[in-house]
CSV table of C-alpha atoms in Angstrom, one decimal:
chain,number,residue,atom,x,y,z
L,16,UNK,CA,14.5,-8.5,-19.8
L,17,UNK,CA,14.5,-5.5,-22.5
L,18,UNK,CA,17.2,-3.6,-24.9
L,19,UNK,CA,19.3,-2.1,-22.6
L,20,UNK,CA,19.3,-5.4,-20.2
L,21,UNK,CA,17.4,-5.1,-17.2
L,22,UNK,CA,14.4,-7.2,-15.8
L,23,UNK,CA,10.7,-5.6,-16.8
L,24,UNK,CA,8.9,-5.4,-14.5
L,25,UNK,CA,6.1,-8.8,-15.5
L,26,UNK,CA,2.0,-7.4,-15.6
L,27,UNK,CA,-0.4,-10.9,-15.0
L,28,UNK,CA,-3.8,-11.3,-17.0
L,29,UNK,CA,-5.7,-13.1,-15.0
L,30,UNK,CA,-8.7,-12.7,-17.3
L,31,UNK,CA,-12.1,-12.9,-14.7
L,32,UNK,CA,-12.9,-15.6,-12.5
L,33,UNK,CA,-15.3,-16.2,-10.8
L,34,UNK,CA,-14.3,-17.8,-7.7
L,35,UNK,CA,-12.0,-15.1,-5.1
L,36,UNK,CA,-10.1,-18.1,-4.2
L,37,UNK,CA,-9.4,-18.9,-8.5
L,38,UNK,CA,-8.0,-15.4,-9.0
L,39,UNK,CA,-5.6,-15.7,-6.1
L,40,UNK,CA,-3.9,-19.2,-6.9
L,41,UNK,CA,-3.3,-18.3,-10.6
L,42,UNK,CA,-1.9,-15.1,-9.2
L,43,UNK,CA,0.2,-17.3,-7.2
L,44,UNK,CA,0.3,-19.8,-9.3
L,45,UNK,CA,1.5,-17.4,-12.0
L,46,UNK,CA,4.3,-15.6,-8.9
L,47,UNK,CA,5.5,-18.1,-7.5
L,48,UNK,CA,9.1,-17.9,-7.7
L,49,UNK,CA,9.5,-14.9,-6.5
L,50,UNK,CA,6.8,-15.3,-4.1
L,51,UNK,CA,8.9,-17.9,-2.0
L,52,UNK,CA,12.2,-15.8,-3.4
L,53,UNK,CA,10.8,-13.0,-0.9
L,54,UNK,CA,8.9,-15.1,1.8
L,55,UNK,CA,13.1,-17.2,2.2
L,56,UNK,CA,14.6,-13.9,2.0
L,57,UNK,CA,12.4,-11.2,4.2
L,58,UNK,CA,14.5,-10.4,7.6
L,59,UNK,CA,11.4,-8.4,9.0
L,60,UNK,CA,9.5,-11.8,8.2
L,61,UNK,CA,12.5,-14.6,9.5
L,62,UNK,CA,13.9,-12.6,12.0
L,63,UNK,CA,10.7,-10.7,13.7
L,64,UNK,CA,6.6,-12.2,12.7
L,65,UNK,CA,7.9,-16.2,12.6
L,66,UNK,CA,9.4,-15.8,15.3
L,67,UNK,CA,7.2,-14.3,17.5
L,68,UNK,CA,4.2,-15.9,15.2
L,69,UNK,CA,5.2,-19.1,18.1
L,70,UNK,CA,3.8,-16.8,21.1
L,71,UNK,CA,0.5,-16.8,22.7
L,72,UNK,CA,0.3,-13.0,22.8
L,73,UNK,CA,0.2,-13.5,18.8
L,74,UNK,CA,-2.0,-16.0,18.4
L,75,UNK,CA,-4.9,-14.1,20.0
L,76,UNK,CA,-3.8,-11.7,18.4
L,77,UNK,CA,-3.5,-13.2,14.5
L,78,UNK,CA,-6.8,-15.1,15.7
L,79,UNK,CA,-8.1,-11.8,15.9
L,80,UNK,CA,-6.8,-9.9,12.9
L,81,UNK,CA,-8.4,-12.7,10.6
L,82,UNK,CA,-11.4,-13.3,12.1
L,83,UNK,CA,-12.3,-9.4,11.3
L,84,UNK,CA,-11.2,-9.2,7.9
L,85,UNK,CA,-12.8,-12.8,7.0
L,86,UNK,CA,-16.0,-11.5,8.7
L,87,UNK,CA,-15.8,-8.1,6.3
L,88,UNK,CA,-14.4,-9.3,3.6
L,89,UNK,CA,-14.7,-12.4,2.7
L,90,UNK,CA,-13.8,-12.3,-0.8
L,91,UNK,CA,-10.5,-10.9,-0.1
L,92,UNK,CA,-9.8,-13.7,2.7
L,93,UNK,CA,-10.8,-16.2,0.1
L,94,UNK,CA,-8.2,-14.5,-2.9
L,95,UNK,CA,-5.6,-14.6,0.3
L,96,UNK,CA,-6.0,-18.5,0.4
L,97,UNK,CA,-5.6,-19.3,-3.3
L,98,UNK,CA,-2.9,-17.3,-3.4
L,99,UNK,CA,-1.1,-19.3,-0.8
L,100,UNK,CA,-2.5,-22.5,-1.7
L,101,UNK,CA,-0.9,-20.8,-5.4
L,102,UNK,CA,2.0,-20.7,-4.9
L,103,UNK,CA,2.7,-23.6,-2.3
L,104,UNK,CA,3.6,-21.2,0.9
L,105,UNK,CA,2.9,-22.1,4.0
L,106,UNK,CA,-0.6,-19.6,4.4
L,107,UNK,CA,0.7,-18.8,7.9
L,108,UNK,CA,3.8,-17.2,5.8
L,109,UNK,CA,1.3,-15.2,4.2
L,110,UNK,CA,-0.9,-14.5,7.1
L,111,UNK,CA,2.2,-12.4,8.0
L,112,UNK,CA,2.8,-10.5,5.1
L,113,UNK,CA,-0.6,-9.2,5.3
L,114,UNK,CA,-0.7,-8.2,8.1
L,115,UNK,CA,2.7,-6.9,8.8
L,116,UNK,CA,1.6,-3.3,10.2
L,117,UNK,CA,-0.7,-4.2,12.4
L,118,UNK,CA,1.1,-7.2,13.9
L,119,UNK,CA,5.1,-5.2,14.7
L,120,UNK,CA,4.4,-2.7,16.2
L,121,UNK,CA,3.0,-5.4,19.0
L,122,UNK,CA,6.7,-7.1,18.8
L,123,UNK,CA,8.8,-4.0,18.5
L,124,UNK,CA,10.8,-3.3,21.4
L,125,UNK,CA,12.1,0.2,22.3
L,126,UNK,CA,15.7,-0.3,21.4
L,127,UNK,CA,14.6,-1.4,17.9
L,128,UNK,CA,16.4,1.1,15.7
L,129,UNK,CA,13.9,3.5,13.2
L,130,UNK,CA,14.8,1.9,10.1
L,131,UNK,CA,13.0,-1.0,11.5
L,132,UNK,CA,9.5,0.7,12.5
L,133,UNK,CA,9.1,2.8,9.8
L,134,UNK,CA,11.0,0.3,6.6
L,135,UNK,CA,8.0,2.0,3.8
L,136,UNK,CA,9.6,5.0,2.4
L,137,UNK,CA,7.8,6.5,-0.5
L,138,UNK,CA,7.0,9.6,-1.6
L,139,UNK,CA,4.2,11.3,-3.6
L,140,UNK,CA,3.2,14.7,-5.0
L,141,UNK,CA,0.3,15.9,-6.0
L,142,UNK,CA,-0.9,19.1,-7.7
L,143,UNK,CA,-3.9,20.3,-9.5
L,144,UNK,CA,-4.3,23.5,-11.6
L,145,UNK,CA,-5.2,25.2,-14.9
L,146,UNK,CA,-2.7,23.2,-16.9
L,147,UNK,CA,-2.6,19.7,-15.4
L,148,UNK,CA,-3.7,17.6,-12.2
L,149,UNK,CA,-0.8,15.1,-11.5
L,150,UNK,CA,-0.2,12.3,-9.3
L,151,UNK,CA,2.9,10.6,-9.0
L,152,UNK,CA,5.1,8.7,-6.7
L,153,UNK,CA,8.0,7.2,-6.7
L,154,UNK,CA,7.5,3.4,-5.1
L,155,UNK,CA,10.9,2.9,-2.8
L,156,UNK,CA,9.9,0.7,-0.3
L,157,UNK,CA,10.9,-2.1,2.2
L,158,UNK,CA,14.7,-3.6,-0.2
L,159,UNK,CA,13.4,-7.0,1.1
L,160,UNK,CA,10.7,-6.4,-1.9
L,161,UNK,CA,13.5,-5.7,-4.9
L,162,UNK,CA,13.3,-8.0,-7.3
L,163,UNK,CA,9.7,-9.8,-5.5
L,164,UNK,CA,7.4,-7.1,-6.7
L,165,UNK,CA,4.7,-7.6,-9.9
L,166,UNK,CA,1.7,-6.0,-12.3
L,167,UNK,CA,-1.8,-7.8,-12.0
L,168,UNK,CA,-4.7,-7.2,-14.3
L,169,UNK,CA,-8.1,-8.3,-13.5
L,170,UNK,CA,-11.7,-8.5,-15.3
L,171,UNK,CA,-14.0,-8.6,-11.5
L,172,UNK,CA,-18.1,-10.2,-12.5
L,173,UNK,CA,-19.5,-6.4,-11.8
L,174,UNK,CA,-17.6,-5.4,-14.9
L,175,UNK,CA,-14.6,-3.5,-12.9
L,176,UNK,CA,-10.8,-3.6,-14.6
L,177,UNK,CA,-8.2,-2.8,-12.9
L,178,UNK,CA,-4.3,-2.9,-12.6
L,179,UNK,CA,-2.2,-3.2,-9.4
L,180,UNK,CA,1.1,-2.6,-8.9
L,181,UNK,CA,1.7,-5.9,-6.1
L,182,UNK,CA,3.9,-6.9,-3.4
L,183,UNK,CA,5.1,-11.0,-3.8
L,184,UNK,CA,3.5,-12.6,-1.6
L,185,UNK,CA,0.3,-9.8,-0.5
L,186,UNK,CA,-2.8,-8.4,-1.4
L,187,UNK,CA,-3.4,-6.4,-4.0
L,188,UNK,CA,-2.6,-3.3,-3.8
L,189,UNK,CA,-0.3,-1.7,-1.2
L,190,UNK,CA,1.2,0.4,-3.4
L,191,UNK,CA,-1.5,1.9,-6.0
L,192,UNK,CA,-3.2,0.6,-8.6
L,193,UNK,CA,-6.0,1.9,-10.9
L,194,UNK,CA,-9.7,0.6,-11.9
L,195,UNK,CA,-12.3,0.7,-15.4
L,196,UNK,CA,-15.7,0.8,-14.7
L,197,UNK,CA,-16.3,0.8,-17.3
L,198,UNK,CA,-19.1,3.1,-19.2
L,199,UNK,CA,-21.2,3.4,-21.9
L,200,UNK,CA,-19.1,5.8,-23.4
L,201,UNK,CA,-15.7,5.2,-22.1
L,202,UNK,CA,-13.9,3.6,-19.5
L,203,UNK,CA,-14.4,5.6,-15.6
L,204,UNK,CA,-10.5,5.3,-14.4
L,205,UNK,CA,-10.3,5.6,-10.9
L,206,UNK,CA,-6.2,5.6,-9.2
L,207,UNK,CA,-4.8,5.5,-5.8
L,208,UNK,CA,-1.6,5.6,-4.8
L,209,UNK,CA,-1.3,5.1,-0.6
L,210,UNK,CA,2.1,6.0,1.8
L,211,UNK,CA,2.2,4.1,4.8
L,212,UNK,CA,2.9,6.1,8.2
L,213,UNK,CA,3.6,5.6,11.3
L,214,UNK,CA,0.6,6.3,14.4
L,215,UNK,CA,2.2,5.1,18.1
L,216,UNK,CA,1.2,2.3,20.3
L,217,UNK,CA,-1.3,3.4,21.5
L,218,UNK,CA,-2.6,4.2,18.5
L,219,UNK,CA,-3.1,1.0,17.0
L,220,UNK,CA,-6.8,-1.8,17.2
L,221,UNK,CA,-5.5,-4.9,17.7
L,222,UNK,CA,-7.2,-6.9,15.6
L,223,UNK,CA,-9.3,-4.7,13.5
L,224,UNK,CA,-9.2,-4.4,9.5
L,225,UNK,CA,-5.8,-4.3,8.0
L,226,UNK,CA,-4.7,-2.0,5.5
L,227,UNK,CA,-3.9,-4.4,2.3
L,228,UNK,CA,-7.4,-6.3,2.4
L,229,UNK,CA,-8.5,-2.1,2.6
L,230,UNK,CA,-6.8,-0.5,-0.3
L,231,UNK,CA,-7.7,-4.5,-1.8
L,232,UNK,CA,-11.2,-2.8,-1.5
L,233,UNK,CA,-10.5,0.3,-2.7
L,234,UNK,CA,-9.8,-1.5,-6.0
L,235,UNK,CA,-13.0,-2.8,-6.8
L,236,UNK,CA,-15.1,1.5,-6.3
L,237,UNK,CA,-17.0,2.8,-8.4
L,238,UNK,CA,-16.4,6.7,-8.2
L,239,UNK,CA,-14.3,8.7,-6.3
L,240,UNK,CA,-16.8,9.3,-3.7
L,241,UNK,CA,-17.5,5.6,-2.5
L,242,UNK,CA,-14.3,5.3,-2.2
L,243,UNK,CA,-14.5,8.3,0.9
L,244,UNK,CA,-17.4,5.5,2.1
L,245,UNK,CA,-15.6,2.8,1.7
L,246,UNK,CA,-12.5,4.6,3.6
L,247,UNK,CA,-14.6,5.9,6.3
L,248,UNK,CA,-17.0,2.9,7.1
L,249,UNK,CA,-13.2,0.3,7.0
L,250,UNK,CA,-11.8,0.2,11.0
L,251,UNK,CA,-8.8,-0.4,10.1
L,252,UNK,CA,-6.8,-1.1,12.8
L,253,UNK,CA,-3.2,0.7,11.7
L,254,UNK,CA,-3.7,4.4,10.2
L,255,UNK,CA,-3.1,5.0,6.1
L,256,UNK,CA,-2.5,8.1,3.7
L,257,UNK,CA,-4.6,7.6,-0.1
L,258,UNK,CA,-4.1,10.1,-2.8
L,259,UNK,CA,-7.2,9.6,-4.3
L,260,UNK,CA,-7.7,10.8,-8.4
L,261,UNK,CA,-11.2,10.4,-9.7
L,262,UNK,CA,-9.8,11.5,-13.7
L,263,UNK,CA,-13.1,12.9,-14.9
L,264,UNK,CA,-13.8,14.9,-13.2
L,265,UNK,CA,-9.6,16.6,-13.0
L,266,UNK,CA,-9.9,16.3,-9.1
L,267,UNK,CA,-7.4,14.0,-6.8
L,268,UNK,CA,-7.8,14.1,-2.5
L,269,UNK,CA,-5.7,12.5,0.2
L,270,UNK,CA,-8.0,10.6,2.9
L,271,UNK,CA,-5.1,10.2,6.0
L,272,UNK,CA,-7.5,7.0,8.2
L,273,UNK,CA,-6.1,6.1,12.2
L,274,UNK,CA,-7.4,3.7,13.7
L,275,UNK,CA,-11.4,4.7,15.6
L,276,UNK,CA,-12.8,5.6,11.9
L,277,UNK,CA,-10.9,8.4,12.3
L,278,UNK,CA,-10.6,10.5,7.8
L,279,UNK,CA,-9.2,13.9,6.7
L,280,UNK,CA,-10.4,14.3,3.2
L,281,UNK,CA,-7.9,17.8,2.7
L,282,UNK,CA,-8.6,17.8,-1.4
L,283,UNK,CA,-5.4,19.0,-4.2
L,284,UNK,CA,-5.7,22.5,-5.7
L,285,UNK,CA,-2.5,24.6,-6.8
L,286,UNK,CA,-0.5,24.3,-3.6
L,287,UNK,CA,1.6,20.8,-4.3
L,288,UNK,CA,1.5,18.3,-1.7
L,289,UNK,CA,4.5,16.1,-1.1
L,290,UNK,CA,3.1,13.2,1.1
L,291,UNK,CA,6.3,11.0,3.0
L,292,UNK,CA,5.6,8.3,5.6
L,293,UNK,CA,3.8,11.0,8.2
L,294,UNK,CA,0.8,12.2,8.9
L,295,UNK,CA,0.2,16.0,7.4
L,296,UNK,CA,-4.0,16.8,8.3
L,297,UNK,CA,-5.5,14.1,10.4
L,298,UNK,CA,-4.3,14.8,14.4
L,299,UNK,CA,-2.0,11.7,15.2
L,300,UNK,CA,0.6,10.8,18.1
L,301,UNK,CA,3.0,9.5,15.9
L,302,UNK,CA,6.5,7.8,15.5
L,303,UNK,CA,9.2,10.6,14.7
L,304,UNK,CA,10.5,9.9,11.4
L,305,UNK,CA,14.2,11.5,10.8
L,306,UNK,CA,13.8,10.3,7.1
L,307,UNK,CA,10.6,11.6,5.9
L,308,UNK,CA,10.7,15.1,7.9
L,309,UNK,CA,14.1,14.7,5.9
L,310,UNK,CA,12.2,14.3,2.7
L,311,UNK,CA,9.7,16.8,3.5
L,312,UNK,CA,11.7,19.4,4.1
L,313,UNK,CA,14.1,19.0,1.2
L,314,UNK,CA,10.9,18.1,-1.3
L,315,UNK,CA,8.9,22.5,0.3
L,316,UNK,CA,12.7,23.6,-1.7
L,317,UNK,CA,11.8,22.6,-5.8
L,318,UNK,CA,9.4,24.0,-7.9
L,319,UNK,CA,6.4,21.4,-8.8
L,320,UNK,CA,5.0,24.1,-11.3
L,321,UNK,CA,5.3,21.6,-14.1
L,322,UNK,CA,5.5,17.1,-15.4
L,323,UNK,CA,8.5,16.8,-15.6
L,324,UNK,CA,10.1,19.1,-11.9
L,325,UNK,CA,7.4,17.1,-10.4
L,326,UNK,CA,9.2,14.1,-11.2
L,327,UNK,CA,12.1,15.2,-10.7
L,328,UNK,CA,11.3,15.5,-6.9
L,329,UNK,CA,10.7,11.9,-6.6
L,330,UNK,CA,13.9,11.6,-8.0
L,331,UNK,CA,16.4,13.6,-5.7
L,332,UNK,CA,19.0,11.9,-3.7
L,333,UNK,CA,21.0,14.6,-3.5
L,334,UNK,CA,20.4,14.2,0.5
L,335,UNK,CA,22.9,11.4,0.9
L,336,UNK,CA,21.2,9.7,4.4
L,337,UNK,CA,17.7,10.7,2.5
L,338,UNK,CA,16.8,10.9,0.1
L,339,UNK,CA,13.3,11.5,-1.6
L,340,UNK,CA,14.7,8.8,-4.2
L,341,UNK,CA,16.6,5.3,-2.1
L,342,UNK,CA,16.6,2.2,-3.9
L,343,UNK,CA,13.0,0.8,-5.4
L,344,UNK,CA,11.5,-1.6,-5.3
């Protein structure tokens, strides 16, 4: 608790671990209470993912996801196994949390509500001009995550250190993070924020690479070019939106991805970019999310010509049904 009585976000400095499993185990052990609490109260996990996991269709899908991601990212897979062991949570629960976006489209029925389809409601404002370069993000995701997030700081064997805002039980990070490459004349910081996007079922590849594994890989990128290469080479199952920041060069790019290694890079400049949870640039069949459309329209009415105004946009609550800032996680 701080002086105001509000609960502070916990930061765990895991240090440098020789083995990926060890890092995951230490994170799982440190935050076992939060992970166990999330697993017990996450309605999407309890009411949709776990019941589906017992079906024959699900077993084939989950096996394909596990195989593809374990083969492409064996270290991150070991981190996931370590997190399960450290937290005392069955591995299937951790797998379902980390692949929820890749699995849910295969179980959602026509009668499901829009909120079940698009449950991540974060927003970003991006702008680069002579006076400022800003990538501002509000983390306004599923209400099941309230009180179930934490910060992880880690040092990798190659000298890169990263800090990541992490959802309990998931790989760092499907929200935002940054790293330092530890250059001789001072650290070079790369950062990114993420926005979920809603491609239709027809746009999704069963058994592709999970978004959590792709964003975990971004934490090890040594520069903007390296980050872009990692995104281009990932055979994503579900699309995503990435806001990449290169502090040294004052560059910010938005990268929208989709299955089939589709990728579109938009260089951010003087014209502010507001990104909610729908594709803006890449032509993809997507779910029409009224929440995102409303936030996008509201942001278009607001000025973003100063840092204060940018932050004000992300805290805007004028639209009572679909405010830009809802609950925070």
